[in-house]
mmCIF file of C-alpha atoms in Angstrom:
data_model
loop_
_atom_site.group_PDB
_atom_site.id
_atom_site.type_symbol
_atom_site.label_atom_id
_atom_site.label_comp_id
_atom_site.label_asym_id
_atom_site.label_seq_id
_atom_site.Cartn_x
_atom_site.Cartn_y
_atom_site.Cartn_z
ATOM 1 C CA MET A 1 0.046 0.240 0.015
ATOM 2 C CA LEU A 2 1.345 3.028 -0.803
ATOM 3 C CA ARG A 3 0.140 6.205 1.252
ATOM 4 C CA VAL A 4 0.362 9.643 -0.061
ATOM 5 C CA GLY A 5 -0.125 12.742 2.311
ATOM 6 C CA LEU A 6 -1.590 15.467 1.077
ATOM 7 C CA THR A 7 -1.705 19.018 3.052
ATOM 8 C CA GLY A 8 -1.349 22.703 1.934
ATOM 9 C CA GLY A 9 -3.126 26.012 3.849
ATOM 10 C CA ILE A 10 -6.711 26.546 3.935
ATOM 11 C CA GLY A 11 -7.745 27.730 0.817
ATOM 12 C CA SER A 12 -4.860 26.421 -1.061
ATOM 13 C CA GLY A 13 -7.259 23.638 -3.019
ATOM 14 C CA LYS A 14 -6.356 20.198 -1.560
ATOM 15 C CA SER A 15 -9.788 19.387 -1.701
ATOM 16 C CA THR A 16 -9.625 19.607 -5.308
ATOM 17 C CA VAL A 17 -6.737 17.580 -5.863
ATOM 18 C CA ALA A 18 -8.360 15.142 -2.662
ATOM 19 C CA GLN A 19 -11.181 14.898 -5.190
ATOM 20 C CA ARG A 20 -9.410 14.318 -8.244
ATOM 21 C CA PHE A 21 -7.191 11.643 -6.838
ATOM 22 C CA ARG A 22 -10.406 9.582 -5.972
ATOM 23 C CA GLU A 23 -11.471 10.164 -9.536
ATOM 24 C CA LEU A 24 -8.291 8.490 -10.501
ATOM 25 C CA GLY A 25 -8.621 5.379 -8.068
ATOM 26 C CA ALA A 26 -6.952 6.434 -4.891
ATOM 27 C CA VAL A 27 -8.744 5.739 -1.339
ATOM 28 C CA VAL A 28 -8.773 9.265 0.019
ATOM 29 C CA ILE A 29 -8.575 9.528 3.993
ATOM 30 C CA ASN A 30 -9.840 13.088 5.069
ATOM 31 C CA ALA A 31 -8.848 14.083 8.496
ATOM 32 C CA ASP A 32 -11.262 16.878 8.596
ATOM 33 C CA GLN A 33 -13.870 14.805 8.187
ATOM 34 C CA LEU A 34 -12.376 12.085 10.654
ATOM 35 C CA ALA A 35 -12.302 15.246 13.524
ATOM 36 C CA ARG A 36 -15.712 15.932 12.942
ATOM 37 C CA GLU A 37 -17.104 11.877 13.135
ATOM 38 C CA VAL A 38 -14.820 11.991 16.456
ATOM 39 C CA VAL A 39 -16.667 14.697 18.156
ATOM 40 C CA ALA A 40 -20.232 13.936 17.008
ATOM 41 C CA VAL A 41 -23.140 14.091 19.337
ATOM 42 C CA ASP A 42 -22.588 11.196 22.554
ATOM 43 C CA SER A 43 -19.338 10.732 21.291
ATOM 44 C CA GLU A 44 -16.044 10.475 23.871
ATOM 45 C CA GLY A 45 -14.382 13.603 22.066
ATOM 46 C CA LEU A 46 -17.338 15.726 22.494
ATOM 47 C CA ALA A 47 -17.792 15.125 26.109
ATOM 48 C CA ASP A 48 -13.727 15.769 26.422
ATOM 49 C CA ILE A 49 -14.120 19.318 24.545
ATOM 50 C CA ARG A 50 -17.295 19.864 26.598
ATOM 51 C CA ARG A 51 -15.515 19.479 29.632
ATOM 52 C CA ARG A 52 -12.194 21.374 28.362
ATOM 53 C CA PHE A 53 -14.289 24.578 27.150
ATOM 54 C CA GLY A 54 -17.690 24.364 28.371
ATOM 55 C CA GLU A 55 -21.287 25.319 27.662
ATOM 56 C CA ALA A 56 -19.798 28.046 25.377
ATOM 57 C CA VAL A 57 -18.843 25.674 22.455
ATOM 58 C CA MET A 58 -22.324 23.426 22.695
ATOM 59 C CA SER A 59 -25.084 23.717 20.573
ATOM 60 C CA PRO A 60 -29.138 23.431 21.699
ATOM 61 C CA ASP A 61 -29.124 20.407 20.421
ATOM 62 C CA GLY A 62 -26.206 19.008 21.718
ATOM 63 C CA SER A 63 -23.556 18.967 19.294
ATOM 64 C CA LEU A 64 -20.493 20.793 19.057
ATOM 65 C CA ASP A 65 -20.440 24.764 17.665
ATOM 66 C CA ARG A 66 -17.711 24.344 15.504
ATOM 67 C CA GLY A 67 -18.087 27.995 14.355
ATOM 68 C CA ALA A 68 -17.397 28.887 17.974
ATOM 69 C CA LEU A 69 -14.676 26.658 19.045
ATOM 70 C CA GLY A 70 -12.670 27.649 15.798
ATOM 71 C CA ARG A 71 -13.245 30.734 17.215
ATOM 72 C CA ILE A 72 -11.591 30.436 20.232
ATOM 73 C CA VAL A 73 -8.546 27.582 19.388
ATOM 74 C CA PHE A 74 -7.461 29.562 16.118
ATOM 75 C CA ALA A 75 -6.939 32.906 18.582
ATOM 76 C CA ASP A 76 -5.509 31.536 21.453
ATOM 77 C CA GLU A 77 -2.541 28.977 20.952
ATOM 78 C CA HIS A 78 -2.616 27.293 24.206
ATOM 79 C CA ALA A 79 -6.454 26.125 23.776
ATOM 80 C CA ARG A 80 -5.560 25.148 20.502
ATOM 81 C CA LYS A 81 -3.115 22.547 21.582
ATOM 82 C CA ASP A 82 -5.609 21.344 24.154
ATOM 83 C CA LEU A 83 -7.990 20.816 21.482
ATOM 84 C CA GLU A 84 -4.951 18.469 19.267
ATOM 85 C CA ALA A 85 -4.462 16.384 22.460
ATOM 86 C CA ILE A 86 -7.758 15.583 22.821
ATOM 87 C CA THR A 87 -8.724 14.651 19.404
ATOM 88 C CA HIS A 88 -5.481 13.586 17.236
ATOM 89 C CA PRO A 89 -5.403 10.423 19.158
ATOM 90 C CA LEU A 90 -9.056 9.563 18.216
ATOM 91 C CA ILE A 91 -8.363 10.574 14.504
ATOM 92 C CA GLY A 92 -5.145 8.853 14.345
ATOM 93 C CA ALA A 93 -6.879 5.732 15.851
ATOM 94 C CA ARG A 94 -9.562 5.980 13.251
ATOM 95 C CA THR A 95 -7.084 6.547 10.469
ATOM 96 C CA ARG A 96 -5.183 3.182 11.391
ATOM 97 C CA VAL A 97 -8.410 1.456 10.634
ATOM 98 C CA LEU A 98 -9.051 3.198 7.597
ATOM 99 C CA MET A 99 -5.876 2.436 5.867
ATOM 100 C CA GLU A 100 -6.070 -1.127 7.107
ATOM 101 C CA ALA A 101 -9.269 -1.595 5.521
ATOM 102 C CA ALA A 102 -7.978 -0.580 2.028
ATOM 103 C CA GLY A 103 -6.060 -3.405 1.520
ATOM 104 C CA PRO A 104 -2.570 -4.131 -0.182
ATOM 105 C CA GLY A 105 -1.811 -2.731 -3.740
ATOM 106 C CA LYS A 106 -3.852 -0.026 -3.093
ATOM 107 C CA ILE A 107 -3.027 3.747 -3.316
ATOM 108 C CA VAL A 108 -4.130 5.469 0.215
ATOM 109 C CA VAL A 109 -4.221 9.759 -0.260
ATOM 110 C CA HIS A 110 -4.531 10.951 3.486
ATOM 111 C CA GLU A 111 -5.717 14.633 3.360
ATOM 112 C CA VAL A 112 -4.242 16.673 6.526
ATOM 113 C CA PRO A 113 -4.321 20.434 6.807
ATOM 114 C CA LEU A 114 -1.771 20.033 9.786
ATOM 115 C CA LEU A 115 0.906 17.373 8.396
ATOM 116 C CA ALA A 116 3.714 19.988 8.207
ATOM 117 C CA GLU A 117 2.817 21.761 11.412
ATOM 118 C CA LEU A 118 2.350 17.809 13.324
ATOM 119 C CA ASP A 119 5.729 16.802 11.692
ATOM 120 C CA MET A 120 4.010 14.126 9.578
ATOM 121 C CA ALA A 121 5.990 13.270 6.359
ATOM 122 C CA ALA A 122 7.956 10.615 7.816
ATOM 123 C CA ALA A 123 4.831 8.520 8.047
ATOM 124 C CA TYR A 124 4.177 8.599 4.503
ATOM 125 C CA HIS A 125 5.760 7.095 1.191
ATOM 126 C CA LEU A 126 5.347 10.504 -0.753
ATOM 127 C CA THR A 127 3.936 14.097 0.530
ATOM 128 C CA VAL A 128 2.301 16.294 -1.829
ATOM 129 C CA VAL A 129 1.981 19.817 -0.605
ATOM 130 C CA VAL A 130 -0.795 22.437 -2.827
ATOM 131 C CA ARG A 131 0.351 26.213 -2.307
ATOM 132 C CA ALA A 132 -1.385 29.122 -3.073
ATOM 133 C CA ASP A 133 -0.458 32.558 -2.430
ATOM 134 C CA ASN A 134 -2.198 34.287 0.819
ATOM 135 C CA ASP A 135 -4.114 36.992 -1.379
ATOM 136 C CA ILE A 136 -5.453 34.228 -3.625
ATOM 137 C CA ARG A 137 -6.518 32.202 -0.822
ATOM 138 C CA MET A 138 -8.288 35.095 1.022
ATOM 139 C CA ALA A 139 -10.142 35.809 -2.209
ATOM 140 C CA ARG A 140 -11.721 32.216 -1.962
ATOM 141 C CA LEU A 141 -12.113 32.002 1.977
ATOM 142 C CA THR A 142 -14.336 35.238 1.502
ATOM 143 C CA GLY A 143 -15.854 34.887 -1.508
ATOM 144 C CA THR A 144 -16.646 31.007 -2.240
ATOM 145 C CA ARG A 145 -16.408 29.966 1.287
ATOM 146 C CA GLY A 146 -18.198 32.657 3.253
ATOM 147 C CA PHE A 147 -15.578 33.538 6.189
ATOM 148 C CA ALA A 148 -15.459 36.516 7.032
ATOM 149 C CA GLU A 149 -12.225 38.770 6.045
ATOM 150 C CA ALA A 150 -10.776 38.772 9.860
ATOM 151 C CA ASP A 151 -11.938 34.960 10.793
ATOM 152 C CA ALA A 152 -10.063 33.941 7.100
ATOM 153 C CA ARG A 153 -6.779 36.041 8.185
ATOM 154 C CA ALA A 154 -6.773 34.422 11.419
ATOM 155 C CA ARG A 155 -7.329 30.671 9.759
ATOM 156 C CA ILE A 156 -4.249 31.554 7.395
ATOM 157 C CA ALA A 157 -2.402 32.714 10.646
ATOM 158 C CA ALA A 158 -2.875 29.954 12.845
ATOM 159 C CA GLN A 159 -1.174 27.779 9.969
ATOM 160 C CA THR A 160 2.107 27.141 9.437
ATOM 161 C CA GLY A 161 3.825 28.882 6.359
ATOM 162 C CA ASP A 162 5.537 27.889 3.008
ATOM 163 C CA ARG A 163 9.000 27.453 4.483
ATOM 164 C CA ALA A 164 7.849 24.511 7.031
ATOM 165 C CA ARG A 165 5.636 22.993 4.101
ATOM 166 C CA LEU A 166 8.173 23.359 1.534
ATOM 167 C CA ALA A 167 10.360 21.068 4.387
ATOM 168 C CA ALA A 168 7.627 18.453 3.969
ATOM 169 C CA ALA A 169 6.651 18.668 0.260
ATOM 170 C CA ASP A 170 8.221 15.722 -1.996
ATOM 171 C CA VAL A 171 6.017 17.416 -4.433
ATOM 172 C CA TRP A 172 4.573 20.999 -4.647
ATOM 173 C CA LEU A 173 1.375 21.674 -6.558
ATOM 174 C CA ASP A 174 0.814 25.171 -7.697
ATOM 175 C CA ASN A 175 -2.626 26.428 -7.750
ATOM 176 C CA ASN A 176 -2.285 30.356 -8.314
ATOM 177 C CA GLY A 177 -3.839 29.457 -11.811
ATOM 178 C CA THR A 178 -7.265 27.590 -13.255
ATOM 179 C CA VAL A 179 -8.578 24.502 -11.772
ATOM 180 C CA ASP A 180 -7.637 22.768 -14.953
ATOM 181 C CA ASP A 181 -4.633 24.071 -14.409
ATOM 182 C CA LEU A 182 -4.103 21.890 -10.689
ATOM 183 C CA LEU A 183 -6.048 19.148 -12.167
ATOM 184 C CA ALA A 184 -3.273 18.614 -14.984
ATOM 185 C CA GLN A 185 -0.852 18.734 -12.533
ATOM 186 C CA VAL A 186 -1.872 16.119 -10.503
ATOM 187 C CA ASP A 187 -2.785 14.004 -13.447
ATOM 188 C CA ALA A 188 0.681 13.883 -14.703
ATOM 189 C CA LEU A 189 1.849 13.720 -10.813
ATOM 190 C CA TRP A 190 -0.391 10.163 -11.020
ATOM 191 C CA GLN A 191 0.721 8.871 -14.109
ATOM 192 C CA ASP A 192 4.436 9.469 -14.210
ATOM 193 C CA ARG A 193 5.344 9.234 -10.178
ATOM 194 C CA ILE A 194 2.458 7.654 -8.118
ATOM 195 C CA VAL A 195 1.395 4.844 -10.115
ATOM 196 C CA VAL A 196 5.097 4.030 -10.883
ATOM 197 C CA PHE A 197 5.841 4.383 -7.253
ATOM 198 C CA ASN A 198 3.103 1.746 -5.743
ATOM 199 C CA ASN A 199 4.017 -0.354 -8.728
ATOM 200 C CA ASN A 200 7.749 -0.864 -7.807
ATOM 201 C CA LEU A 201 6.587 -0.610 -3.968
ATOM 202 C CA MET A 202 4.541 -3.759 -4.286
ATOM 203 C CA THR A 203 7.105 -5.631 -6.326
ATOM 204 C CA GLY A 204 10.230 -4.543 -4.311
ATOM 205 C CA SER A 205 11.735 -2.625 -7.635
ATOM 206 C CA PRO A 206 13.840 0.124 -7.471
ATOM 207 C CA SER A 207 13.787 3.000 -9.873
ATOM 208 C CA ARG A 208 16.522 3.028 -12.430
ATOM 209 C CA ARG A 209 18.314 5.864 -14.465
ATOM 210 C CA PRO A 210 20.343 5.872 -17.486
ATOM 211 C CA ASP A 211 23.895 5.716 -17.653
ATOM 212 C CA SER A 212 24.627 9.007 -18.676
ATOM 213 C CA PRO A 213 26.593 11.844 -17.034
ATOM 214 C CA GLY A 214 24.224 14.610 -15.976
ATOM 215 C CA LEU A 215 25.712 17.280 -13.082
ATOM 216 C CA VAL A 216 23.437 19.992 -12.213
ATOM 217 C CA ALA A 217 24.242 23.281 -9.727
ATOM 218 C CA HIS A 218 23.501 22.552 -6.290
ATOM 219 C CA ASP A 219 19.726 22.897 -4.843
ATOM 220 C CA ASP A 220 18.732 23.926 -1.551
ATOM 221 C CA SER A 221 16.134 21.400 -1.847
ATOM 222 C CA TRP A 222 18.984 18.907 -1.760
ATOM 223 C CA PRO A 223 19.510 18.752 2.455
ATOM 224 C CA LEU A 224 15.602 19.395 2.748
ATOM 225 C CA ALA A 225 15.086 16.030 0.739
ATOM 226 C CA ALA A 226 17.726 13.977 2.542
ATOM 227 C CA ALA A 227 16.370 15.385 6.200
ATOM 228 C CA ARG A 228 12.884 14.201 4.910
ATOM 229 C CA ILE A 229 13.898 11.033 3.605
ATOM 230 C CA GLY A 230 16.286 10.289 6.277
ATOM 231 C CA GLY A 231 13.343 10.822 8.925
ATOM 232 C CA ARG A 232 11.492 7.627 6.679
ATOM 233 C CA ILE A 233 14.061 5.977 7.611
ATOM 234 C CA ARG A 234 14.750 6.711 10.968
ATOM 235 C CA GLN A 235 10.673 5.534 11.624
ATOM 236 C CA ALA A 236 11.710 2.483 10.048
ATOM 237 C CA LEU A 237 14.328 1.088 11.495
ATOM 238 C CA GLY A 238 13.949 2.739 15.134
ATOM 239 C CA GLU A 239 17.459 1.372 17.301
ATOM 240 C CA ARG A 240 18.188 -0.417 14.554
ATOM 241 C CA ALA A 241 19.928 2.301 12.867
ATOM 242 C CA VAL A 242 22.895 4.130 14.997
ATOM 243 C CA ALA A 243 22.431 7.161 12.390
ATOM 244 C CA VAL A 244 21.347 8.288 9.153
ATOM 245 C CA GLU A 245 23.662 10.876 7.519
ATOM 246 C CA HIS A 246 23.226 12.649 4.298
ATOM 247 C CA VAL A 247 27.086 12.418 2.172
ATOM 248 C CA GLY A 248 28.066 12.359 -1.060
ATOM 249 C CA SER A 249 28.025 15.782 -3.531
ATOM 250 C CA THR A 250 24.190 16.870 -2.858
ATOM 251 C CA SER A 251 25.206 16.929 0.726
ATOM 252 C CA VAL A 252 27.946 19.936 -0.058
ATOM 253 C CA PRO A 253 26.543 23.443 -0.709
ATOM 254 C CA GLY A 254 28.184 24.805 -3.719
ATOM 255 C CA LEU A 255 29.282 21.147 -5.413
ATOM 256 C CA VAL A 256 27.846 20.172 -8.842
ATOM 257 C CA ALA A 257 26.662 16.854 -8.998
ATOM 258 C CA GLU A 258 24.174 14.253 -10.214
ATOM 259 C CA ASP A 259 20.259 15.123 -8.423
ATOM 260 C CA VAL A 260 21.117 11.489 -6.160
ATOM 261 C CA ILE A 261 20.557 11.845 -2.742
ATOM 262 C CA ASP A 262 23.187 9.762 -1.358
ATOM 263 C CA LEU A 263 22.712 8.729 2.486
ATOM 264 C CA GLN A 264 24.450 6.163 4.772
ATOM 265 C CA VAL A 265 22.795 4.276 7.631
ATOM 266 C CA GLY A 266 25.008 3.399 10.396
ATOM 267 C CA VAL A 267 24.706 -0.330 12.233
ATOM 268 C CA GLN A 268 27.002 -1.829 14.782
ATOM 269 C CA VAL A 269 27.919 -4.925 12.782
ATOM 270 C CA LEU A 270 26.961 -5.049 9.351
ATOM 271 C CA ALA A 271 24.693 -8.219 9.822
ATOM 272 C CA ASP A 272 22.188 -6.514 11.176
ATOM 273 C CA ALA A 273 21.846 -5.010 7.257
ATOM 274 C CA ASP A 274 21.423 -8.532 6.387
ATOM 275 C CA ASP A 275 18.561 -9.303 8.711
ATOM 276 C CA PRO A 276 14.657 -9.825 6.976
ATOM 277 C CA GLY A 277 13.085 -7.375 9.458
ATOM 278 C CA PHE A 278 15.614 -4.674 8.786
ATOM 279 C CA VAL A 279 15.512 -5.392 4.867
ATOM 280 C CA GLY A 280 11.546 -5.617 4.952
ATOM 281 C CA ALA A 281 11.451 -2.487 6.875
ATOM 282 C CA LEU A 282 13.399 -0.308 4.385
ATOM 283 C CA ALA A 283 11.490 -2.236 1.548
ATOM 284 C CA ASP A 284 7.827 -1.628 3.024
ATOM 285 C CA ARG A 285 9.154 2.194 3.110
ATOM 286 C CA GLY A 286 9.938 2.254 -0.745
ATOM 287 C CA PHE A 287 13.587 1.547 -0.199
ATOM 288 C CA PRO A 288 14.384 -2.351 -1.329
ATOM 289 C CA ARG A 289 17.339 -3.937 -1.501
ATOM 290 C CA ALA A 290 19.618 -3.036 -4.952
ATOM 291 C CA GLU A 291 20.943 -6.138 -5.886
ATOM 292 C CA GLY A 292 24.137 -6.310 -7.821
ATOM 293 C CA VAL A 293 24.786 -2.429 -7.315
ATOM 294 C CA ASP A 294 28.148 -1.521 -8.913
ATOM 295 C CA PRO A 295 29.940 -0.471 -5.652
ATOM 296 C CA ARG A 296 31.551 2.305 -7.826
ATOM 297 C CA SER A 297 28.195 3.942 -8.436
ATOM 298 C CA GLN A 298 29.114 6.228 -5.501
ATOM 299 C CA PRO A 299 32.681 8.161 -6.640
ATOM 300 C CA GLU A 300 33.775 9.749 -3.295
ATOM 301 C CA LEU A 301 34.209 6.211 -1.904
ATOM 302 C CA SER A 302 34.526 3.997 -5.371
ATOM 303 C CA TRP A 303 38.296 3.985 -4.026
ATOM 304 C CA THR A 304 38.339 2.869 -0.456
ATOM 305 C CA GLU A 305 38.753 -1.012 0.054
ATOM 306 C CA ASP A 306 35.759 -0.743 2.199
ATOM 307 C CA ALA A 307 33.360 -0.027 -0.290
ATOM 308 C CA ALA A 308 33.576 -3.711 -1.881
ATOM 309 C CA PRO A 309 30.321 -5.086 -1.618
ATOM 310 C CA ARG A 310 31.325 -7.402 1.376
ATOM 311 C CA ARG A 311 31.411 -4.276 3.400
ATOM 312 C CA GLN A 312 28.087 -2.391 3.013
ATOM 313 C CA ARG A 313 24.784 -2.875 1.839
ATOM 314 C CA VAL A 314 22.906 -0.380 -0.823
ATOM 315 C CA HIS A 315 19.310 -0.011 -0.779
ATOM 316 C CA GLY A 316 17.515 2.240 -3.602
ATOM 317 C CA SER A 317 14.210 3.964 -3.871
ATOM 318 C CA GLY A 318 10.891 2.993 -5.488
ATOM 319 C CA ASP A 319 10.034 6.504 -6.081
ATOM 320 C CA PRO A 320 10.678 7.331 -9.649
ATOM 321 C CA GLY A 321 10.866 11.189 -8.871
ATOM 322 C CA ARG A 322 13.733 10.934 -6.518
ATOM 323 C CA MET A 323 16.888 9.033 -7.483
ATOM 324 C CA LEU A 324 18.024 7.694 -4.277
ATOM 325 C CA ARG A 325 21.064 5.376 -2.631
ATOM 326 C CA VAL A 326 21.324 4.363 1.017
ATOM 327 C CA TYR A 327 24.476 2.782 1.528
ATOM 328 C CA VAL A 328 24.487 0.562 5.129
ATOM 329 C CA ARG A 329 27.754 0.700 7.112
ATOM 330 C CA GLU A 330 29.029 -0.163 10.168
ATOM 331 C CA THR A 331 29.600 3.164 12.375
ATOM 332 C CA ASP A 332 33.040 2.142 13.171
ATOM 333 C CA GLY A 333 34.313 1.073 9.611
ATOM 334 C CA PRO A 334 36.606 3.237 7.593
ATOM 335 C CA ALA A 335 33.668 4.007 4.660
ATOM 336 C CA TRP A 336 31.542 4.971 7.236
ATOM 337 C CA ARG A 337 34.559 7.923 8.316
ATOM 338 C CA THR A 338 35.543 8.480 4.722
ATOM 339 C CA ALA A 339 32.070 9.569 3.659
ATOM 340 C CA LEU A 340 31.522 11.878 6.570
ATOM 341 C CA LEU A 341 35.244 13.238 5.996
ATOM 342 C CA LEU A 342 34.943 14.001 2.612
ATOM 343 C CA ARG A 343 31.834 15.525 3.035
ATOM 344 C CA ASP A 344 33.022 18.276 5.645
ATOM 345 C CA TRP A 345 36.272 18.863 4.352
ATOM 346 C CA LEU A 346 34.664 19.616 1.069
ATOM 347 C CA ARG A 347 32.256 21.969 2.794
ATOM 348 C CA ALA A 348 35.156 23.707 4.956
ATOM 349 C CA GLU A 349 37.468 24.267 1.465
ATOM 350 C CA PRO A 350 35.990 26.022 -0.847
ATOM 351 C CA GLY A 351 39.210 25.970 -3.041
ATOM 352 C CA GLU A 352 39.063 21.811 -2.953
ATOM 353 C CA ARG A 353 35.247 22.217 -3.792
ATOM 354 C CA GLU A 354 35.773 24.245 -6.658
ATOM 355 C CA ALA A 355 38.362 22.339 -8.400
ATOM 356 C CA TYR A 356 36.502 19.016 -7.804
ATOM 357 C CA SER A 357 33.383 20.805 -9.169
ATOM 358 C CA ALA A 358 35.328 21.906 -12.228
ATOM 359 C CA LEU A 359 37.134 18.321 -12.700
ATOM 360 C CA LYS A 360 33.568 16.755 -12.668
ATOM 361 C CA ARG A 361 31.876 19.214 -15.103
ATOM 362 C CA GLN A 362 35.149 18.652 -17.178
ATOM 363 C CA LEU A 363 34.634 14.593 -17.142
ATOM 364 C CA ALA A 364 31.039 14.647 -17.731
ATOM 365 C CA ALA A 365 31.293 16.873 -20.812
ATOM 366 C CA THR A 366 33.935 14.513 -22.756
ATOM 367 C CA SER A 367 32.291 11.097 -21.138
ATOM 368 C CA THR A 368 29.643 9.394 -22.540
ATOM 369 C CA THR A 369 28.600 7.153 -19.769
ATOM 370 C CA ARG A 370 28.428 7.404 -16.194
ATOM 371 C CA THR A 371 31.345 5.130 -15.147
ATOM 372 C CA GLU A 372 33.730 6.429 -17.213
ATOM 373 C CA VAL A 373 33.573 9.871 -15.018
ATOM 374 C CA VAL A 374 33.698 7.487 -12.024
ATOM 375 C CA GLU A 375 37.124 5.978 -13.234
ATOM 376 C CA ALA A 376 38.634 9.013 -14.364
ATOM 377 C CA LEU A 377 37.709 10.773 -11.130
ATOM 378 C CA GLN A 378 39.846 8.197 -9.588
ATOM 379 C CA PRO A 379 43.140 9.879 -9.092
ATOM 380 C CA TRP A 380 42.349 13.068 -7.940
ATOM 381 C CA LEU A 381 40.082 11.218 -5.118
ATOM 382 C CA GLU A 382 43.109 9.010 -3.944
ATOM 383 C CA LYS A 383 45.217 12.360 -3.853
ATOM 384 C CA ALA A 384 41.865 14.368 -2.312
ATOM 385 C CA PHE A 385 41.517 12.273 0.743
ATOM 386 C CA ALA A 386 45.163 12.189 1.871
ATOM 387 C CA ARG A 387 44.778 15.810 1.663
ATOM 388 C CA ALA A 388 41.413 15.599 3.594
ATOM 389 C CA ASP A 389 43.236 13.115 6.150
ATOM 390 C CA LYS A 390 46.118 15.802 6.875
ATOM 391 C CA TRP A 391 43.211 18.643 7.572
ATOM 392 C CA ALA A 392 41.462 16.114 9.766
ATOM 393 C CA GLY A 393 44.437 16.007 11.684
ATOM 394 C CA HIS A 394 44.995 19.699 11.622
ATOM 395 C CA THR A 395 41.704 20.376 12.613
ATOM 396 C CA GLY A 396 40.722 17.705 15.495
ATOM 397 C CA TRP A 397 37.963 16.561 12.833
ATOM 398 C CA SER A 398 36.139 13.253 13.812
ATOM 399 C CA PRO A 399 33.410 11.458 12.664
ATOM 400 C CA ARG A 400 30.115 12.212 14.880
#
């Protein structure tokens, strides 16, 4: 089952996106709808709300006056947190029941307005954020939805901003245009990424990329993606992962790189990485074991002895929209240290970073395959590691 988290600020258009997903065949679970169910008349949730907020939030017929409650919690952060403490556990339990009922092989879209605020991105295989400018959201709220202007502003202000949503987003849908523009984005996302990801998840297959060199300038979204994916790995593995680190060229600001995120997962002994529970936990989250991967596929480590297949395990990504390599290594092994040292040295030494970038550009322009580039980088990397080791000695650097 592929789990997709869907969020966006109030008035952004996430309900329109959810409806399109439903039409395309997804099982859609709406957190707002569940929030209403768990506070229905005679429910446990409503009784708790009545005890906390009093008769002011109750309607004459014994139901919840959602408008009165909204005016309280959207103006008072402490009150909002009290409400969340009552309703979120109840909503979570109901959500789990509905997800399990969807069945294997299904694509489940979970529409959650507060996904970013609650730091829930790790719970999904993919998170989709719908965004619209505040003035457009205000127009929608005060126009088609009938909000008073002050109420609309208060609700927008009470939610997190685009920075937090961007950190949570694997996919960013722009809804500043027409409905047709938005639906076209959803249709393309469904066909090109979500369906393929679900198929890969069911078959345990990693996404593949062509063996052609392709470099791009550093992208500020790479560290955000690494943090988001690292959170999913930590949640999947729990204490079996001693540490998760973003390494490789995408972890170095200013360094040109292929658009591939490299993560290394630390274990105490490599045998832990072969435990069926370990392998299965990663596969269930969309990180299948990549059998037969050439250890030279990570240029910065391909020349070290510890990069041999017997000293590490490699997992890929089932998501065709995010190329990824996950290296599982012992935290006291030389490859673990090498990856962190090279990353931190290149971050600290602008001259070395520029020299490495220039060489990579030159080789990418004159080579036809990634393998050729990797092989041609080896002489420079061998000398670079010696310089990095001296730098570590001078600065007192050590792997965290």
